[in-house]
Short mmCIF file of C-alpha atoms in Angstrom, two decimals:
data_model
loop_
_atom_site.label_atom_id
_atom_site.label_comp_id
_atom_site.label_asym_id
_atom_site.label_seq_id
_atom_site.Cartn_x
_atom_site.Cartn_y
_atom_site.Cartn_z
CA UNK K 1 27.35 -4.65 9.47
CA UNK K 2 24.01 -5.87 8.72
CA UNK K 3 24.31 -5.49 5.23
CA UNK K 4 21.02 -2.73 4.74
CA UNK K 5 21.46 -0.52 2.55
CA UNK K 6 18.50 1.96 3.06
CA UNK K 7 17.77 5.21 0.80
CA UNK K 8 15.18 7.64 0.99
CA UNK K 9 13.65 8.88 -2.66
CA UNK K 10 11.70 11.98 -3.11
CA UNK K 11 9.18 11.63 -5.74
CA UNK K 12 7.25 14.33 -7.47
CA UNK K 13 3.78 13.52 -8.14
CA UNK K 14 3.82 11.92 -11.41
CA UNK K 15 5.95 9.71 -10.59
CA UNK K 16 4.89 8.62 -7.14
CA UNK K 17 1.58 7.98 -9.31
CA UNK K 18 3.66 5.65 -11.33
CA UNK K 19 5.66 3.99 -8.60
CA UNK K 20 2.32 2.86 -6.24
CA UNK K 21 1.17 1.67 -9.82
CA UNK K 22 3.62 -0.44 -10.39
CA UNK K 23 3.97 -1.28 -6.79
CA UNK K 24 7.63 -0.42 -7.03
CA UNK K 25 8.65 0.14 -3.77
CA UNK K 26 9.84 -1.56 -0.15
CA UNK K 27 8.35 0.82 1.96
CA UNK K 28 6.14 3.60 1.83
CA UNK K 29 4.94 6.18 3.97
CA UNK K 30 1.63 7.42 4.35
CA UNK K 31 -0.84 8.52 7.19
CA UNK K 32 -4.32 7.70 7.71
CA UNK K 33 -6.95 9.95 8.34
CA UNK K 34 -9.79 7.34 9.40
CA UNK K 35 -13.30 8.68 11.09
CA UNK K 36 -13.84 7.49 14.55
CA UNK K 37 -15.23 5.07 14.60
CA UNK K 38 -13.64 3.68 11.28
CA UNK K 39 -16.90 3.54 8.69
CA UNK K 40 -16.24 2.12 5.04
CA UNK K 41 -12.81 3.41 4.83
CA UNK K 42 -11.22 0.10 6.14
CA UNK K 43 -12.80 -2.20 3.44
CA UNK K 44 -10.44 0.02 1.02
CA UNK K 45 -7.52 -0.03 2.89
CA UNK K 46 -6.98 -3.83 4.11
CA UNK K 47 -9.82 -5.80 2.04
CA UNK K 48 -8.74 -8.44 -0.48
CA UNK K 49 -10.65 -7.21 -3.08
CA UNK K 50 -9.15 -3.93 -2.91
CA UNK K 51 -5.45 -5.37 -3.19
CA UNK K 52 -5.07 -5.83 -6.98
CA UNK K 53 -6.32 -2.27 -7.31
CA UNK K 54 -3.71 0.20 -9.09
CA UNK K 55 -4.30 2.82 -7.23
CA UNK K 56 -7.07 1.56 -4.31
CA UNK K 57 -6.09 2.44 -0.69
CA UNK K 58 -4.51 -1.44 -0.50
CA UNK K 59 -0.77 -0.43 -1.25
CA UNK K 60 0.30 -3.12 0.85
CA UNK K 61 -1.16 -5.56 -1.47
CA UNK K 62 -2.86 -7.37 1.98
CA UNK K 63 -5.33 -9.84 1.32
CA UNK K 64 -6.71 -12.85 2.98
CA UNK K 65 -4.70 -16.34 1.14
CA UNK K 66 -7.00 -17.92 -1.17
CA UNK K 67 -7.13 -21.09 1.22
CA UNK K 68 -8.69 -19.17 3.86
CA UNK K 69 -11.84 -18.13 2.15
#
């Protein structure tokens, strides 16, 4: 009804490699394993400088809008 039309691909490692990469993907699952409390790992996961990264922790791409700086 809505129009979705969702479908779940199983990757082998090569070319998961490939797909985060190229960033070729709507969604993708991971989990994180951060220390408590959170140390350095959070600069690589949501900094801006880490979003541009191929394979950096930033799959999401998120980074602060060049306007906000």
């Amino acid at each position: 009804m809505l129009g979705i039309d969702a479908r779940l691909r199983l990757l082998d490692s090569a070319m998961a490699v490939n797909f985060l990469r190229q960033r070729r993907y709507d969604a993708y699952m991971r989990g994180h394993e951060f220390l408590n409390p959170p140390l350095g790992e959070l600069e690589s996961y949501f900094a801006s400088g880490t979003a541009d990264l191929a394979l950096g922790g930033n799959v999401a791409g998120i980074r602060i809008p060049w306007w906000m700086h």
